[in-house]
CSV table of C-alpha atoms in Angstrom, one decimal:
chain,number,residue,atom,x,y,z
A,165,MET,CA,98.2,57.4,70.3
A,166,ALA,CA,94.4,57.4,71.2
A,167,GLU,CA,93.5,60.7,72.9
A,168,LEU,CA,90.8,60.9,76.1
A,169,THR,CA,87.8,62.9,75.7
A,170,THR,CA,87.0,66.3,77.5
A,171,LEU,CA,85.2,64.4,80.1
A,172,GLU,CA,87.3,61.5,80.9
A,173,SER,CA,90.6,64.1,80.9
A,174,LEU,CA,89.0,65.6,83.3
A,175,LEU,CA,88.0,62.8,85.1
A,176,GLU,CA,91.6,62.0,84.9
A,177,MET,CA,92.6,65.1,86.4
A,178,GLY,CA,90.6,64.7,89.7
A,179,PHE,CA,87.6,66.8,88.9
A,180,GLU,CA,84.0,65.5,90.4
A,181,ARG,CA,81.6,64.4,87.8
A,182,ASN,CA,79.1,66.8,88.3
A,183,ARG,CA,81.6,69.7,87.8
A,184,ALA,CA,83.4,67.9,84.7
A,185,GLU,CA,80.1,67.4,83.1
A,186,LYS,CA,78.5,71.1,83.4
A,187,ALA,CA,81.6,72.1,82.2
A,188,VAL,CA,81.7,70.3,78.7
A,189,ALA,CA,78.0,71.3,78.6
A,190,ASN,CA,78.8,75.1,79.6
A,191,THR,CA,81.7,74.8,76.9
A,192,GLY,CA,79.5,73.2,74.2
A,193,ASN,CA,82.3,70.2,74.3
A,194,GLN,CA,84.9,72.7,72.3
A,195,GLY,CA,88.2,71.0,73.8
A,196,ILE,CA,89.9,70.5,77.3
A,197,GLU,CA,91.4,74.3,77.9
A,198,GLN,CA,87.5,76.1,77.4
A,199,ALA,CA,86.5,73.7,79.7
A,200,MET,CA,89.2,74.0,82.4
A,201,ASP,CA,88.8,77.7,81.9
A,202,TRP,CA,85.2,77.6,82.9
A,203,LEU,CA,86.0,75.6,85.7
A,204,MET,CA,88.6,77.8,87.4
A,205,GLU,CA,86.2,81.1,86.6
A,206,HIS,CA,82.9,79.3,88.2
A,207,GLU,CA,84.6,77.2,91.2
A,208,ASN,CA,83.4,79.2,93.8
A,209,ASP,CA,79.7,79.2,92.6
A,210,PRO,CA,77.4,77.9,95.1
A,211,ASP,CA,76.0,75.5,92.9
A,212,ILE,CA,79.0,74.0,91.8
A,213,ASP,CA,78.7,70.5,93.1
A,214,GLU,CA,75.1,70.3,92.0
A,215,PRO,CA,73.7,67.7,89.4
A,216,TYR,CA,74.0,68.5,86.1
A,217,VAL,CA,70.1,68.9,84.6
A,218,ALA,CA,70.2,69.9,80.8
A,219,PRO,CA,67.5,71.9,80.2
A,220,VAL,CA,64.5,70.2,78.2
A,221,GLY,CA,64.2,70.4,74.4
A,222,ASN,CA,67.7,72.4,74.6
A,223,THR,CA,69.2,71.6,71.0
A,224,LEU,CA,72.6,73.2,71.0
A,225,GLY,CA,73.6,73.8,67.2
A,226,GLY,CA,75.8,72.9,65.3
A,227,THR,CA,78.9,70.6,65.6
A,228,ALA,CA,79.5,71.5,69.1
A,229,ALA,CA,75.9,69.9,70.0
A,230,SER,CA,76.2,67.0,68.5
A,231,GLN,CA,79.6,66.0,69.7
A,232,SER,CA,78.0,67.2,73.1
A,233,SER,CA,74.7,64.7,72.9
A,234,THR,CA,77.6,61.7,71.4
A,235,GLU,CA,80.0,62.4,74.0
A,236,GLN,CA,77.3,62.1,76.9
A,237,ALA,CA,75.7,59.0,75.2
A,238,LYS,CA,79.2,57.4,74.9
A,239,LEU,CA,79.7,58.4,78.7
A,240,GLU,CA,76.7,56.9,79.6
A,241,ASP,CA,77.6,53.8,77.6
A,242,THR,CA,80.9,53.1,79.5
A,243,THR,CA,79.3,53.9,83.1
A,244,GLU,CA,77.2,51.4,82.1
A,245,ALA,CA,79.6,48.8,80.9
A,246,GLY,CA,80.9,49.3,84.2
A,247,GLY,CA,82.9,52.8,84.2
A,248,ASP,CA,86.0,51.3,82.7
A,249,SER,CA,87.7,54.5,81.8
A,250,SER,CA,90.5,52.9,79.9
A,251,LEU,CA,88.2,52.5,76.8
A,252,ILE,CA,87.9,55.4,74.1
A,253,VAL,CA,86.2,55.6,71.0
A,254,ASP,CA,87.8,56.1,67.8
A,255,ALA,CA,86.8,58.2,64.5
A,256,THR,CA,84.9,55.1,63.7
A,257,GLY,CA,83.0,54.8,66.6
A,258,ARG,CA,84.8,51.4,67.9
A,259,SER,CA,85.8,51.6,71.4
A,260,GLN,CA,90.0,50.4,71.9
A,261,PRO,CA,90.9,50.4,75.2
A,262,MET,CA,94.5,52.7,76.3
A,263,THR,CA,97.9,51.6,77.8
A,264,GLU,CA,98.9,52.5,80.8
A,265,ASP,CA,101.3,54.4,79.6
A,266,GLU,CA,99.1,56.5,77.5
A,267,LYS,CA,97.1,57.4,80.2
A,268,ARG,CA,99.7,58.3,82.4
A,269,GLU,CA,101.4,60.2,79.4
A,270,GLN,CA,97.3,62.0,78.6
A,271,VAL,CA,97.3,62.5,82.5
A,272,LYS,CA,100.4,64.4,82.5
A,273,ARG,CA,99.7,66.3,79.7
A,274,LEU,CA,96.8,67.0,81.1
A,275,GLU,CA,98.3,68.3,84.1
A,276,GLU,CA,100.7,70.5,82.8
A,277,LEU,CA,98.3,71.9,81.2
A,278,MET,CA,96.4,72.8,84.1
A,279,ARG,CA,99.9,73.7,85.8
A,280,VAL,CA,100.2,76.3,82.8
A,281,LYS,CA,96.7,77.6,83.0
A,282,GLN,CA,97.0,78.1,87.0
A,283,ALA,CA,100.0,80.0,86.3
A,284,GLU,CA,98.3,82.1,84.2
A,285,ARG,CA,95.1,82.9,86.4
A,286,ARG,CA,97.8,83.6,89.7
A,287,GLU,CA,99.3,86.5,87.0
A,288,ARG,CA,96.5,87.3,86.4
A,289,GLU,CA,95.2,87.8,89.5
A,290,ARG,CA,98.2,89.4,90.7
A,291,ALA,CA,98.2,92.0,87.9
A,292,GLU,CA,94.6,92.6,88.5
A,293,GLU,CA,95.7,92.9,92.2
A,294,LEU,CA,98.3,95.3,91.2
A,295,GLU,CA,96.1,97.6,89.0
A,296,ARG,CA,93.6,97.7,92.1
A,297,GLU,CA,96.4,98.6,94.3
A,298,LYS,CA,97.3,101.2,91.6
A,299,GLN,CA,93.8,102.7,91.2
A,300,ARG,CA,93.6,102.8,95.6
A,301,ARG,CA,96.8,104.8,95.6
A,302,ARG,CA,95.4,107.2,93.0
A,303,GLN,CA,92.4,108.0,94.6
A,304,GLY,CA,93.9,108.4,98.2
A,305,GLN,CA,96.3,111.4,96.5
A,306,GLU,CA,93.5,112.7,94.5
A,307,LEU,CA,91.8,112.6,97.8
A,308,GLN,CA,94.7,113.9,99.7
A,309,GLN,CA,95.2,116.8,96.7
A,310,ILE,CA,91.7,117.4,97.6
A,311,ARG,CA,91.6,118.0,101.3
A,312,GLN,CA,94.8,120.0,100.9
A,313,LYS,CA,93.6,121.7,98.5
A,314,LEU,CA,90.2,122.6,101.1
A,315,GLN,CA,93.0,123.4,104.0
A,316,ASP,CA,94.7,126.0,101.4
A,317,ASP,CA,91.3,127.3,100.2
A,318,ASP,CA,90.6,127.5,104.1
A,319,MET,CA,93.8,129.0,104.9
A,320,LYS,CA,93.4,131.7,102.4
A,321,LYS,CA,89.9,132.5,103.4
A,322,LEU,CA,90.6,132.9,106.9
A,323,ALA,CA,94.1,135.1,106.2
A,324,ASP,CA,91.9,137.5,103.9
A,325,GLN,CA,89.4,137.8,107.0
A,326,ARG,CA,92.4,138.7,108.9
A,327,ARG,CA,93.4,141.0,106.4
A,328,LYS,CA,90.4,142.6,105.8
A,329,GLU,CA,89.5,142.9,109.7
A,330,LYS,CA,93.0,144.6,110.6
A,331,MET,CA,92.6,146.8,107.1
A,332,GLU,CA,89.1,147.6,108.9
A,333,ASP,CA,90.7,148.3,112.5
A,334,LYS,CA,93.0,151.0,110.8
A,335,LEU,CA,90.4,152.7,109.0
A,336,ALA,CA,88.6,152.9,111.8
A,337,ARG,CA,91.4,154.4,113.7
A,338,GLN,CA,92.6,156.5,110.9
A,339,ARG,CA,89.0,158.0,110.9
A,340,VAL,CA,89.0,158.7,115.3
A,341,LYS,CA,92.8,160.6,114.3
A,342,GLU,CA,91.2,162.8,111.6
A,343,LYS,CA,88.5,163.4,114.0
A,344,ILE,CA,90.6,164.4,117.0
A,345,ALA,CA,92.5,166.1,114.7
A,346,ARG,CA,89.2,168.4,113.2
A,347,ASP,CA,88.1,169.0,116.8
A,348,ARG,CA,91.1,170.7,117.8
A,349,GLU,CA,90.8,172.7,114.4
A,350,GLU,CA,87.7,173.5,115.4
A,351,ARG,CA,88.2,174.3,118.8
A,352,ALA,CA,91.3,176.3,118.1
A,353,GLN,CA,89.1,178.1,115.4
A,354,LYS,CA,86.8,178.7,117.7
A,355,PHE,CA,88.3,179.6,121.1
A,356,GLY,CA,91.6,181.4,119.7
A,357,GLY,CA,90.2,183.6,116.9
A,358,GLY,CA,90.0,186.7,118.8
A,359,GLY,CA,94.0,185.9,119.9
A,360,SER,CA,94.7,185.1,115.7
A,361,SER,CA,94.8,188.9,115.4
A,362,ASN,CA,97.1,189.5,118.6
A,363,THR,CA,99.0,187.5,117.5
A,364,VAL,CA,99.7,188.7,114.2
A,365,ALA,CA,99.7,191.7,115.9
A,366,SER,CA,102.6,190.5,118.0
A,367,PHE,CA,104.5,189.8,114.7
A,368,GLN,CA,104.7,193.2,112.9
A,369,PRO,CA,108.0,194.3,112.9
A,370,VAL,CA,108.6,197.0,115.4
A,371,GLN,CA,109.3,200.5,114.0
A,372,PRO,CA,113.0,200.8,115.8
A,373,SER,CA,112.9,205.0,117.9
A,374,PRO,CA,115.6,207.2,116.9
A,375,PRO,CA,118.6,206.6,118.6
A,376,SER,CA,119.2,209.0,121.9
A,377,PRO,CA,123.1,210.2,122.8
A,378,THR,CA,121.0,208.6,126.5
A,379,ILE,CA,119.8,205.0,125.2
A,380,GLN,CA,122.0,202.4,124.4
A,381,GLY,CA,119.7,200.4,122.0
A,382,PRO,CA,115.6,199.1,122.2
A,383,PRO,CA,115.1,197.2,125.2
A,384,PRO,CA,114.4,192.7,124.4
A,385,THR,CA,111.5,191.9,122.9
A,386,LYS,CA,109.7,189.0,124.9
A,387,LYS,CA,109.4,185.7,122.5
A,388,GLU,CA,106.2,184.7,121.1
A,389,TYR,CA,106.0,180.8,121.3
A,390,GLU,CA,103.4,178.7,119.4
A,391,GLU,CA,103.5,175.6,121.1
A,392,SER,CA,103.2,174.2,124.2
A,393,ARG,CA,105.0,171.1,125.5
A,394,ILE,CA,102.7,169.2,128.3
A,395,GLN,CA,103.3,166.9,130.7
A,396,VAL,CA,100.7,164.7,132.1
A,397,ARG,CA,101.2,162.8,135.4
A,398,LEU,CA,98.0,159.7,135.6
A,399,LEU,CA,96.7,158.2,138.2
A,400,ASP,CA,98.8,155.0,138.2
A,401,GLY,CA,102.2,157.6,138.9
A,402,SER,CA,103.1,157.1,134.8
A,403,THR,CA,103.7,159.9,132.5
A,404,ILE,CA,102.8,161.0,128.5
A,405,ASN,CA,104.0,163.8,126.8
A,406,THR,CA,102.5,165.8,124.0
A,407,VAL,CA,102.8,169.0,122.1
A,408,PHE,CA,100.3,171.2,121.6
A,409,LYS,CA,99.2,174.4,120.0
A,410,ALA,CA,99.8,177.6,122.0
A,411,GLN,CA,95.9,178.8,120.8
A,412,GLU,CA,94.0,175.1,121.9
A,413,PRO,CA,92.5,174.9,124.7
A,414,LEU,CA,92.8,172.5,128.0
A,415,ALA,CA,90.0,170.5,126.7
A,416,ALA,CA,92.2,169.5,124.1
A,417,VAL,CA,94.3,168.0,126.5
A,418,ARG,CA,91.6,166.3,128.4
A,419,VAL,CA,90.7,165.0,125.6
A,420,TYR,CA,93.9,163.5,125.0
A,421,VAL,CA,94.3,162.1,128.4
A,422,GLN,CA,91.1,160.2,127.9
A,423,MET,CA,92.0,159.0,124.5
A,424,ASN,CA,95.8,157.9,125.1
A,425,GLY,CA,96.2,157.5,129.5
A,426,ASN,CA,94.9,154.5,131.7
A,427,THR,CA,92.1,156.3,133.1
A,428,PRO,CA,89.6,153.7,133.9
A,429,GLU,CA,86.4,153.7,131.8
A,430,GLY,CA,83.8,156.3,133.7
A,431,GLN,CA,85.9,157.6,135.7
A,432,ASP,CA,85.7,161.5,136.0
A,433,PHE,CA,88.8,163.5,136.1
A,434,THR,CA,90.4,166.8,136.5
A,435,LEU,CA,93.3,168.3,135.9
A,436,LEU,CA,95.9,170.7,138.1
A,437,SER,CA,99.4,172.2,138.6
A,438,PRO,CA,101.0,171.1,141.3
A,439,TYR,CA,103.1,174.5,141.6
A,440,PRO,CA,102.0,176.6,142.7
A,441,ARG,CA,98.6,175.0,142.9
A,442,HIS,CA,95.9,175.4,140.9
A,443,VAL,CA,92.9,173.4,140.1
A,444,TYR,CA,91.1,173.5,136.5
A,445,THR,CA,87.9,174.1,136.6
A,446,ASP,CA,85.2,173.8,133.6
A,447,LEU,CA,85.3,176.9,132.7
A,448,ASP,CA,88.9,176.5,132.5
A,449,MET,CA,88.9,173.9,130.1
A,450,GLU,CA,87.2,176.1,127.6
A,451,LYS,CA,90.4,178.9,127.8
A,452,PRO,CA,93.7,178.7,125.5
A,453,LEU,CA,96.8,177.3,127.1
A,454,LYS,CA,98.7,180.3,126.8
A,455,GLU,CA,96.2,182.5,128.1
A,456,LEU,CA,96.2,179.8,131.2
A,457,GLY,CA,100.6,180.1,131.5
A,458,LEU,CA,101.1,176.6,130.4
A,459,VAL,CA,103.2,178.1,127.2
A,460,PRO,CA,106.1,177.0,126.3
A,461,SER,CA,106.0,173.9,128.9
A,462,ALA,CA,104.0,172.7,131.5
A,463,VAL,CA,103.0,169.8,133.9
A,464,LEU,CA,99.8,168.9,134.8
A,465,VAL,CA,98.2,166.0,137.1
A,466,VAL,CA,95.4,164.1,137.0
A,467,THR,CA,93.1,163.5,140.0
A,468,LYS,CA,90.1,162.1,140.9
A,469,LYS,CA,87.1,164.4,140.7
A,470,TRP,CA,85.1,164.1,143.4
A,471,PRO,CA,81.0,164.2,143.3
A,472,LEU,CA,79.2,167.6,143.7
A,473,LEU,CA,77.3,165.9,146.7
A,474,LEU,CA,80.9,165.1,148.9
A,475,LEU,CA,82.0,168.2,148.5
A,476,LEU,CA,78.4,170.0,149.8
A,477,LEU,CA,78.6,167.9,152.9
A,478,GLY,CA,82.0,168.6,153.1
A,479,LEU,CA,81.2,172.6,153.2
A,480,PHE,CA,78.2,171.7,155.0
A,481,SER,CA,80.2,170.4,157.9
A,482,THR,CA,82.4,173.3,157.7
A,483,LEU,CA,80.0,176.3,158.2
A,484,ARG,CA,78.2,173.9,161.3
A,485,LEU,CA,81.5,174.1,162.8
A,486,LEU,CA,81.9,178.0,162.6
A,487,ALA,CA,78.6,178.2,163.7
A,488,LEU,CA,79.4,176.2,166.6
A,489,THR,CA,82.6,177.8,167.2
A,490,ALA,CA,81.3,181.2,167.0
A,491,GLN,CA,78.0,180.1,169.7
A,492,ARG,CA,80.9,178.7,172.1
A,493,PRO,CA,84.8,180.1,171.8
A,494,GLN,CA,85.4,178.0,174.4
A,495,LEU,CA,84.9,174.9,171.5
A,496,LEU,CA,87.7,176.7,169.6
A,497,VAL,CA,90.3,176.0,172.4
A,498,LEU,CA,89.3,172.6,172.3
A,499,LEU,CA,89.9,172.1,168.9
């Protein structure tokens, strides 16, 4: 059975002449399979349908170049003879007619080959698309991991910062407590130094006197208290309780109220005993609790401290009223 040339086979399969000529020329007339591969790879080129123009002075080397030139000359002869594609060129260079069955069989074989090539191409494109999809998913997973890592690092930094702030607050509170404790010790040493000898003396054992026939036993000694439990009623009616040393000054109680009470900032206040009623002055703040009679327990009330100007105005009004009543006794009757 006579074989069709590569160019004729492509034309029989329905390819445009410009495309077929370019495929044959660019593959060096190496066969139908190479030409079909080239067509499928370059089918989307913008100049695929433009007429093929051989470069001037271009000589394809080897047998492939001679075959391409021979086939081009044969193709031109065939075109000049009327475009009869049923004539083929045998090995001796003579044209022989091809039967219809041979043409159909040749075209059928080429179409089958083309289907195989197209199937291989689709399979290759699917594999490439699948690989691209896998690559895209891998990149997405890597990006998600990077984002998660950055988020974890941010959360870790935030947790470390909060831990550091809590530790700093804890240390600050500890320093305040230590300072309060030192102040208490200093006040106790400053204001309770004189009373320490008395306290030591009070704890010395009393030598019992020899029993006499008329005395049944020694009189009971008064119990000495070293601590005082103080209850403070604040401005809003709530109370706080704490224990102080008996030799601590009343100023320690005032400092404790300032630190732990709900007294508004900047509000000056004073302390008083409700029963018997006694308002403690600034001089009383330096006296020990034992000396003020606040041992072993006491109740103090926080009251607002009136400004000195209001006290002076009240005192001036009282004095003026007394002067008026002294001049006119009848005013006293009216009042």
